[in-house]
Amino acid sequence: MRKSYGGGCHCGAVRFEATVDISAGTGKCNCSVCAKPRLWTVDVRPDAFRLIAGEAELIDYQFNSKVAHHLFCRNCGVHAFEWVDVPKLTGEKYFNVNVACLDGVDIDELMAAPVTYYDGRNDAWERAPAEARHL
Ligand SMILES: [Zn+2]
């Protein structure tokens, strides 16, 4: 069921609202920038994401193809969300929200939801990696 969540970084400078159906599924990726913080995300459409506070506190880290904006809070370092601009793949910008940064997620709902694993390390987001237990 779609629900609206508040969310943000650790220090509270960055705050947002996201409307999303956790039960529809979450994602984990083995690429270099997702694997290090063991990022666990949920996709949020642009019209379902609203930054409330902290735009000036966000640092936009980009690398490689630079289609993804890996934002983090300059105060506490927490990576609460990122946005991706890959119109060739999805047709539109979308947000990856860090599930751990959403307030009040129902753990039973989260555990019951399917997890899609992405082999980003091999630029193969359409398939799961051979090993995903560590993600
Ligand atoms: Zn912060």
GROMACS .gro file of C-alpha atoms and ligand atoms in nm:
model
  136
    1MET     CA    1   0.000   0.000   0.000
    2ARG     CA    2   0.130   0.345  -0.087
    3LYS     CA    3   0.211   0.550   0.220
    4SER     CA    4   0.371   0.886   0.281
    5TYR     CA    5   0.686   0.878   0.489
    6GLY     CA    6   0.899   1.146   0.638
    7GLY     CA    7   1.269   1.086   0.603
    8GLY     CA    8   1.607   1.244   0.637
    9CYS     CA    9   1.971   1.229   0.729
   10HIS     CA   10   2.108   1.169   1.080
   11CYS     CA   11   2.159   1.528   1.196
   12GLY     CA   12   1.818   1.638   1.069
   13ALA     CA   13   1.940   1.907   0.830
   14VAL     CA   14   1.808   1.716   0.530
   15ARG     CA   15   1.439   1.628   0.542
   16PHE     CA   16   1.207   1.497   0.275
   17GLU     CA   17   0.873   1.331   0.219
   18ALA     CA   18   0.829   1.029  -0.006
   19THR     CA   19   0.514   0.845  -0.102
   20VAL     CA   20   0.594   0.487  -0.184
   21ASP     CA   21   0.466   0.130  -0.163
   22ILE     CA   22   0.733  -0.058   0.031
   23SER     CA   23   0.545  -0.385  -0.020
   24ALA     CA   24   0.603  -0.352  -0.396
   25GLY     CA   25   0.971  -0.415  -0.341
   26THR     CA   26   1.310  -0.270  -0.261
   27GLY     CA   27   1.653  -0.296  -0.420
   28LYS     CA   28   2.018  -0.364  -0.345
   29CYS     CA   29   2.308  -0.322  -0.584
   30ASN     CA   30   2.668  -0.444  -0.585
   31CYS     CA   31   2.821  -0.148  -0.767
   32SER     CA   32   3.108   0.034  -0.601
   33VAL     CA   33   2.906   0.326  -0.469
   34CYS     CA   34   2.614   0.116  -0.339
   35ALA     CA   35   2.817  -0.168  -0.192
   36LYS     CA   36   3.039   0.043   0.037
   37PRO     CA   37   2.752   0.194   0.239
   38ARG     CA   38   2.546  -0.125   0.177
   39LEU     CA   39   2.272   0.090   0.036
   40TRP     CA   40   1.920  -0.052   0.053
   41THR     CA   41   1.683   0.153  -0.157
   42VAL     CA   42   1.331   0.194  -0.275
   43ASP     CA   43   1.246   0.362  -0.606
   44VAL     CA   44   1.036   0.677  -0.577
   45ARG     CA   45   0.888   0.863  -0.872
   46PRO     CA   46   0.973   1.233  -0.896
   47ASP     CA   47   0.615   1.342  -0.828
   48ALA     CA   48   0.616   1.134  -0.509
   49PHE     CA   49   0.931   1.288  -0.363
   50ARG     CA   50   0.954   1.628  -0.198
   51LEU     CA   51   1.265   1.778  -0.042
   52ILE     CA   52   1.150   1.978   0.259
   53ALA     CA   53   1.475   2.101   0.407
   54GLY     CA   54   1.848   2.092   0.357
   55GLU     CA   55   1.905   2.151  -0.012
   56ALA     CA   56   2.203   2.372   0.072
   57GLU     CA   57   2.347   2.098   0.299
   58LEU     CA   58   2.356   1.836   0.024
   59ILE     CA   59   2.678   1.752  -0.152
   60ASP     CA   60   2.628   1.599  -0.496
   61TYR     CA   61   2.881   1.321  -0.547
   62GLN     CA   62   2.910   1.190  -0.901
   63PHE     CA   63   3.149   0.959  -1.078
   64ASN     CA   64   3.189   0.753  -1.394
   65SER     CA   65   2.891   0.810  -1.629
   66LYS     CA   66   2.750   1.075  -1.392
   67VAL     CA   67   2.389   0.979  -1.451
   68ALA     CA   68   2.338   0.932  -1.077
   69HIS     CA   69   2.356   1.206  -0.816
   70HIS     CA   70   2.473   1.043  -0.493
   71LEU     CA   71   2.375   1.313  -0.250
   72PHE     CA   72   2.493   1.319   0.108
   73CYS     CA   73   2.460   1.559   0.400
   74ARG     CA   74   2.766   1.776   0.452
   75ASN     CA   75   2.705   1.776   0.829
   76CYS     CA   76   2.653   1.410   0.913
   77GLY     CA   77   2.756   1.232   0.592
   78VAL     CA   78   2.439   1.029   0.565
   79HIS     CA   79   2.326   0.936   0.216
   80ALA     CA   80   1.949   0.958   0.257
   81PHE     CA   81   1.856   0.958  -0.111
   82GLU     CA   82   1.993   0.997  -0.458
   83TRP     CA   83   1.843   1.075  -0.791
   84VAL     CA   84   1.914   0.918  -1.126
   85ASP     CA   85   1.869   1.067  -1.467
   86VAL     CA   86   1.868   0.784  -1.716
   87PRO     CA   87   1.596   0.863  -1.967
   88LYS     CA   88   1.714   0.592  -2.203
   89LEU     CA   89   1.639   0.326  -1.945
   90THR     CA   90   1.340   0.455  -1.755
   91GLY     CA   91   1.217   0.751  -1.956
   92GLU     CA   92   1.235   0.976  -1.656
   93LYS     CA   93   1.435   1.086  -1.359
   94TYR     CA   94   1.371   0.883  -1.044
   95PHE     CA   95   1.479   0.886  -0.684
   96ASN     CA   96   1.642   0.604  -0.489
   97VAL     CA   97   1.554   0.657  -0.127
   98ASN     CA   98   1.758   0.489   0.145
   99VAL     CA   99   1.509   0.263   0.324
  100ALA     CA  100   1.702   0.310   0.649
  101CYS     CA  101   1.639   0.685   0.631
  102LEU     CA  102   1.258   0.659   0.613
  103ASP     CA  103   1.075   0.721   0.939
  104GLY     CA  104   0.837   0.458   1.066
  105VAL     CA  105   0.878   0.185   0.807
  106ASP     CA  106   0.688  -0.124   0.915
  107ILE     CA  107   0.958  -0.389   0.953
  108ASP     CA  108   0.716  -0.674   0.880
  109GLU     CA  109   0.611  -0.503   0.556
  110LEU     CA  110   0.975  -0.445   0.464
  111MET     CA  111   1.072  -0.805   0.534
  112ALA     CA  112   0.776  -0.939   0.335
  113ALA     CA  113   0.857  -0.726   0.030
  114PRO     CA  114   1.064  -0.869  -0.255
  115VAL     CA  115   1.422  -0.746  -0.290
  116THR     CA  116   1.560  -0.698  -0.641
  117TYR     CA  117   1.938  -0.738  -0.663
  118TYR     CA  118   2.132  -0.555  -0.933
  119ASP     CA  119   2.467  -0.647  -1.079
  120GLY     CA  120   2.579  -0.287  -1.109
  121ARG     CA  121   2.942  -0.386  -1.062
  122ASN     CA  122   2.928  -0.539  -1.412
  123ASP     CA  123   2.703  -0.267  -1.558
  124ALA     CA  124   2.425  -0.524  -1.573
  125TRP     CA  125   2.140  -0.369  -1.376
  126GLU     CA  126   1.892  -0.592  -1.559
  127ARG     CA  127   2.019  -0.903  -1.383
  128ALA     CA  128   2.103  -1.018  -1.035
  129PRO     CA  129   2.466  -1.073  -0.936
  130ALA     CA  130   2.595  -1.426  -0.887
  131GLU     CA  131   2.648  -1.347  -0.516
  132ALA     CA  132   2.419  -1.114  -0.323
  133ARG     CA  133   2.425  -1.244   0.035
  134HIS     CA  134   2.666  -0.972   0.149
  135LEU     CA  135   2.462  -0.683   0.011
  136ZN      ZN  136   2.283   1.547   0.821
   0.00000   0.00000   0.00000
